[in-house]
Amino acid sequence: MNFPQQILTQVRISTNVNTLWKYLTEPTNMQKWMGDESMALQVHCSWELNSTLRVSGFTSGHKFENKGRVLAFESNKSLKYSLLSSLSNLEETDLHASVISFTMIEEAEAIVLYCDVSNFTTFEIYAHHNFYWPVALQMPKKL
């Protein structure tokens, strides 16, 4: 089955770079935009290059753990990491992990946040990301 291997989303947010950056990268803030309270999300990451990123919690009554690596980190500008969910039941290799990139561009009185998600091993992973990211990126608009 053929399906796209990239999802590009952008959102314009009326805030400053520092506030948005903290919202995207501080674990307690990430818990807010990555899911709701019922998911009991835990986020662990030092944001050092090649360090591990772990997001765990519950969804639809199932425990999950997403694991990945920090691939790029330029404070207040861009962030890139890999992520693979335990719910995919795929072997933990870089080949199976999706790649999520954020880039922030300052404009007059707002920030444009670009999100590029790629490398979908299965249609189900693509479909999840295609639904999830456009919704998740609306959360920072509430800043």
PDB file of C-alpha atoms in Angstrom:
ATOM      1  CA  MET A   1       0.000   0.000   0.000  1.00  0.00           C
ATOM      2  CA  ASN A   2       1.352   3.415  -0.946  1.00  0.00           C
ATOM      3  CA  PHE A   3       0.975   6.344   1.405  1.00  0.00           C
ATOM      4  CA  PRO A   4       2.805   9.670   1.891  1.00  0.00           C
ATOM      5  CA  GLN A   5       6.130   9.607   3.698  1.00  0.00           C
ATOM      6  CA  GLN A   6       5.953  13.206   4.903  1.00  0.00           C
ATOM      7  CA  ILE A   7       3.427  15.385   6.707  1.00  0.00           C
ATOM      8  CA  LEU A   8       4.004  19.142   6.759  1.00  0.00           C
ATOM      9  CA  THR A   9       2.000  21.318   9.134  1.00  0.00           C
ATOM     10  CA  GLN A  10       2.373  24.929  10.145  1.00  0.00           C
ATOM     11  CA  VAL A  11       0.665  27.169  12.659  1.00  0.00           C
ATOM     12  CA  ARG A  12       0.977  30.879  13.431  1.00  0.00           C
ATOM     13  CA  ILE A  13       1.192  31.589  17.167  1.00  0.00           C
ATOM     14  CA  SER A  14       0.933  34.984  18.845  1.00  0.00           C
ATOM     15  CA  THR A  15       3.666  34.600  21.433  1.00  0.00           C
ATOM     16  CA  ASN A  16       7.411  35.083  21.773  1.00  0.00           C
ATOM     17  CA  VAL A  17      10.137  32.602  20.859  1.00  0.00           C
ATOM     18  CA  ASN A  18      11.184  31.837  24.443  1.00  0.00           C
ATOM     19  CA  THR A  19       7.654  31.011  25.570  1.00  0.00           C
ATOM     20  CA  LEU A  20       6.983  28.749  22.588  1.00  0.00           C
ATOM     21  CA  TRP A  21      10.369  27.025  22.909  1.00  0.00           C
ATOM     22  CA  LYS A  22       9.756  26.214  26.573  1.00  0.00           C
ATOM     23  CA  TYR A  23       6.304  24.930  25.666  1.00  0.00           C
ATOM     24  CA  LEU A  24       7.783  22.575  23.054  1.00  0.00           C
ATOM     25  CA  THR A  25      10.757  21.310  25.076  1.00  0.00           C
ATOM     26  CA  GLU A  26      10.106  21.378  28.829  1.00  0.00           C
ATOM     27  CA  PRO A  27       8.711  17.994  29.924  1.00  0.00           C
ATOM     28  CA  THR A  28       5.901  19.418  32.085  1.00  0.00           C
ATOM     29  CA  ASN A  29       4.779  21.599  29.173  1.00  0.00           C
ATOM     30  CA  MET A  30       5.143  18.754  26.657  1.00  0.00           C
ATOM     31  CA  GLN A  31       2.717  16.704  28.737  1.00  0.00           C
ATOM     32  CA  LYS A  32       0.110  19.431  28.156  1.00  0.00           C
ATOM     33  CA  TRP A  33       0.266  19.487  24.353  1.00  0.00           C
ATOM     34  CA  MET A  34       1.079  15.840  23.732  1.00  0.00           C
ATOM     35  CA  GLY A  35      -2.096  14.546  25.366  1.00  0.00           C
ATOM     36  CA  ASP A  36      -4.723  15.088  28.009  1.00  0.00           C
ATOM     37  CA  GLU A  37      -4.591  14.418  31.764  1.00  0.00           C
ATOM     38  CA  SER A  38      -6.215  10.982  31.414  1.00  0.00           C
ATOM     39  CA  MET A  39      -3.103   9.773  29.575  1.00  0.00           C
ATOM     40  CA  ALA A  40      -0.859  10.343  32.647  1.00  0.00           C
ATOM     41  CA  LEU A  41       2.032  11.249  30.343  1.00  0.00           C
ATOM     42  CA  GLN A  42       5.621  11.203  31.531  1.00  0.00           C
ATOM     43  CA  VAL A  43       8.313  12.834  29.370  1.00  0.00           C
ATOM     44  CA  HIS A  44      12.032  12.299  29.928  1.00  0.00           C
ATOM     45  CA  CYS A  45      14.704  14.024  27.830  1.00  0.00           C
ATOM     46  CA  SER A  46      17.857  16.077  28.385  1.00  0.00           C
ATOM     47  CA  TRP A  47      17.743  17.472  24.804  1.00  0.00           C
ATOM     48  CA  GLU A  48      21.422  16.763  24.335  1.00  0.00           C
ATOM     49  CA  LEU A  49      22.347  15.603  20.838  1.00  0.00           C
ATOM     50  CA  ASN A  50      21.844  11.811  20.501  1.00  0.00           C
ATOM     51  CA  SER A  51      20.281  11.591  23.969  1.00  0.00           C
ATOM     52  CA  THR A  52      17.207   9.437  24.569  1.00  0.00           C
ATOM     53  CA  LEU A  53      13.659  10.786  24.505  1.00  0.00           C
ATOM     54  CA  ARG A  54      10.980   8.758  26.303  1.00  0.00           C
ATOM     55  CA  VAL A  55       7.253   9.501  26.433  1.00  0.00           C
ATOM     56  CA  SER A  56       5.088   7.054  28.349  1.00  0.00           C
ATOM     57  CA  GLY A  57       1.502   6.891  29.503  1.00  0.00           C
ATOM     58  CA  PHE A  58      -1.859   5.353  28.724  1.00  0.00           C
ATOM     59  CA  THR A  59      -4.138   5.614  25.703  1.00  0.00           C
ATOM     60  CA  SER A  60      -7.496   3.867  25.366  1.00  0.00           C
ATOM     61  CA  GLY A  61      -6.619   1.795  28.439  1.00  0.00           C
ATOM     62  CA  HIS A  62      -3.294   0.593  27.007  1.00  0.00           C
ATOM     63  CA  LYS A  63       0.110   1.430  28.482  1.00  0.00           C
ATOM     64  CA  PHE A  64       2.614   2.720  25.915  1.00  0.00           C
ATOM     65  CA  GLU A  65       6.159   3.976  25.741  1.00  0.00           C
ATOM     66  CA  ASN A  66       7.491   6.023  22.851  1.00  0.00           C
ATOM     67  CA  LYS A  67      11.269   5.989  22.508  1.00  0.00           C
ATOM     68  CA  GLY A  68      13.564   8.005  20.308  1.00  0.00           C
ATOM     69  CA  ARG A  69      16.708  10.090  20.027  1.00  0.00           C
ATOM     70  CA  VAL A  70      17.443  13.785  19.775  1.00  0.00           C
ATOM     71  CA  LEU A  71      18.765  14.303  16.239  1.00  0.00           C
ATOM     72  CA  ALA A  72      19.173  18.110  16.262  1.00  0.00           C
ATOM     73  CA  PHE A  73      18.667  20.872  18.801  1.00  0.00           C
ATOM     74  CA  GLU A  74      19.205  24.576  18.207  1.00  0.00           C
ATOM     75  CA  SER A  75      17.703  26.468  21.126  1.00  0.00           C
ATOM     76  CA  ASN A  76      14.823  28.805  20.213  1.00  0.00           C
ATOM     77  CA  LYS A  77      15.055  27.782  16.533  1.00  0.00           C
ATOM     78  CA  SER A  78      14.753  24.115  15.655  1.00  0.00           C
ATOM     79  CA  LEU A  79      14.387  20.669  17.094  1.00  0.00           C
ATOM     80  CA  LYS A  80      14.454  17.221  15.512  1.00  0.00           C
ATOM     81  CA  TYR A  81      13.951  13.824  17.090  1.00  0.00           C
ATOM     82  CA  SER A  82      13.037  10.252  16.236  1.00  0.00           C
ATOM     83  CA  LEU A  83      10.179   8.420  17.927  1.00  0.00           C
ATOM     84  CA  LEU A  84       8.808   4.875  17.860  1.00  0.00           C
ATOM     85  CA  SER A  85       5.773   3.773  19.874  1.00  0.00           C
ATOM     86  CA  SER A  86       5.611   0.461  21.698  1.00  0.00           C
ATOM     87  CA  LEU A  87       2.050   0.238  20.337  1.00  0.00           C
ATOM     88  CA  SER A  88       3.471  -0.269  16.827  1.00  0.00           C
ATOM     89  CA  ASN A  89       4.901  -3.664  17.878  1.00  0.00           C
ATOM     90  CA  LEU A  90       7.902  -2.982  15.644  1.00  0.00           C
ATOM     91  CA  GLU A  91      11.515  -3.765  16.462  1.00  0.00           C
ATOM     92  CA  GLU A  92      13.284  -0.802  18.081  1.00  0.00           C
ATOM     93  CA  THR A  93      15.545   0.365  15.266  1.00  0.00           C
ATOM     94  CA  ASP A  94      16.150   3.752  13.671  1.00  0.00           C
ATOM     95  CA  LEU A  95      14.622   2.383  10.459  1.00  0.00           C
ATOM     96  CA  HIS A  96      11.226   2.014  12.152  1.00  0.00           C
ATOM     97  CA  ALA A  97      11.206   5.351  13.996  1.00  0.00           C
ATOM     98  CA  SER A  98       9.351   8.358  12.627  1.00  0.00           C
ATOM     99  CA  VAL A  99      11.225  11.664  12.553  1.00  0.00           C
ATOM    100  CA  ILE A 100       9.642  14.846  13.924  1.00  0.00           C
ATOM    101  CA  SER A 101      11.137  18.275  13.187  1.00  0.00           C
ATOM    102  CA  PHE A 102      10.067  21.661  14.492  1.00  0.00           C
ATOM    103  CA  THR A 103      11.295  24.957  13.087  1.00  0.00           C
ATOM    104  CA  MET A 104      10.295  28.358  14.425  1.00  0.00           C
ATOM    105  CA  ILE A 105      10.338  31.472  12.236  1.00  0.00           C
ATOM    106  CA  GLU A 106       9.781  34.875  13.808  1.00  0.00           C
ATOM    107  CA  GLU A 107       7.363  37.216  12.072  1.00  0.00           C
ATOM    108  CA  ALA A 108       5.858  40.509  13.157  1.00  0.00           C
ATOM    109  CA  GLU A 109       4.035  39.851  16.449  1.00  0.00           C
ATOM    110  CA  ALA A 110       3.945  36.083  15.967  1.00  0.00           C
ATOM    111  CA  ILE A 111       5.932  32.900  15.448  1.00  0.00           C
ATOM    112  CA  VAL A 112       5.293  30.468  12.619  1.00  0.00           C
ATOM    113  CA  LEU A 113       5.867  26.945  13.859  1.00  0.00           C
ATOM    114  CA  TYR A 114       6.586  24.393  11.136  1.00  0.00           C
ATOM    115  CA  CYS A 115       6.289  20.699  11.862  1.00  0.00           C
ATOM    116  CA  ASP A 116       7.695  18.096   9.473  1.00  0.00           C
ATOM    117  CA  VAL A 117       6.971  14.450  10.269  1.00  0.00           C
ATOM    118  CA  SER A 118       8.449  11.697   8.127  1.00  0.00           C
ATOM    119  CA  ASN A 119       9.441   8.030   7.882  1.00  0.00           C
ATOM    120  CA  PHE A 120       6.257   6.029   8.328  1.00  0.00           C
ATOM    121  CA  THR A 121       6.898   2.291   8.415  1.00  0.00           C
ATOM    122  CA  THR A 122       3.216   1.343   8.196  1.00  0.00           C
ATOM    123  CA  PHE A 123       0.010   2.949   7.020  1.00  0.00           C
ATOM    124  CA  GLU A 124      -1.295   2.902  10.611  1.00  0.00           C
ATOM    125  CA  ILE A 125       1.683   4.953  11.791  1.00  0.00           C
ATOM    126  CA  TYR A 126       1.157   7.421   8.939  1.00  0.00           C
ATOM    127  CA  ALA A 127      -2.583   7.676   9.729  1.00  0.00           C
ATOM    128  CA  HIS A 128      -1.888   8.302  13.419  1.00  0.00           C
ATOM    129  CA  HIS A 129       0.603  11.093  12.699  1.00  0.00           C
ATOM    130  CA  ASN A 130      -1.633  12.586  10.011  1.00  0.00           C
ATOM    131  CA  PHE A 131      -4.450  12.880  12.567  1.00  0.00           C
ATOM    132  CA  TYR A 132      -2.348  13.757  15.627  1.00  0.00           C
ATOM    133  CA  TRP A 133      -0.030  16.569  14.526  1.00  0.00           C
ATOM    134  CA  PRO A 134      -2.542  19.025  13.018  1.00  0.00           C
ATOM    135  CA  VAL A 135      -4.560  18.724  16.255  1.00  0.00           C
ATOM    136  CA  ALA A 136      -1.557  18.871  18.633  1.00  0.00           C
ATOM    137  CA  LEU A 137      -0.188  21.966  16.919  1.00  0.00           C
ATOM    138  CA  GLN A 138      -3.351  23.875  17.788  1.00  0.00           C
ATOM    139  CA  MET A 139      -2.484  23.637  21.482  1.00  0.00           C
ATOM    140  CA  PRO A 140       0.284  26.294  21.468  1.00  0.00           C
ATOM    141  CA  LYS A 141      -2.222  28.811  20.093  1.00  0.00           C
ATOM    142  CA  LYS A 142      -3.616  28.916  23.628  1.00  0.00           C
ATOM    143  CA  LEU A 143      -0.377  30.381  25.013  1.00  0.00           C
TER     144      LEU A 143
END
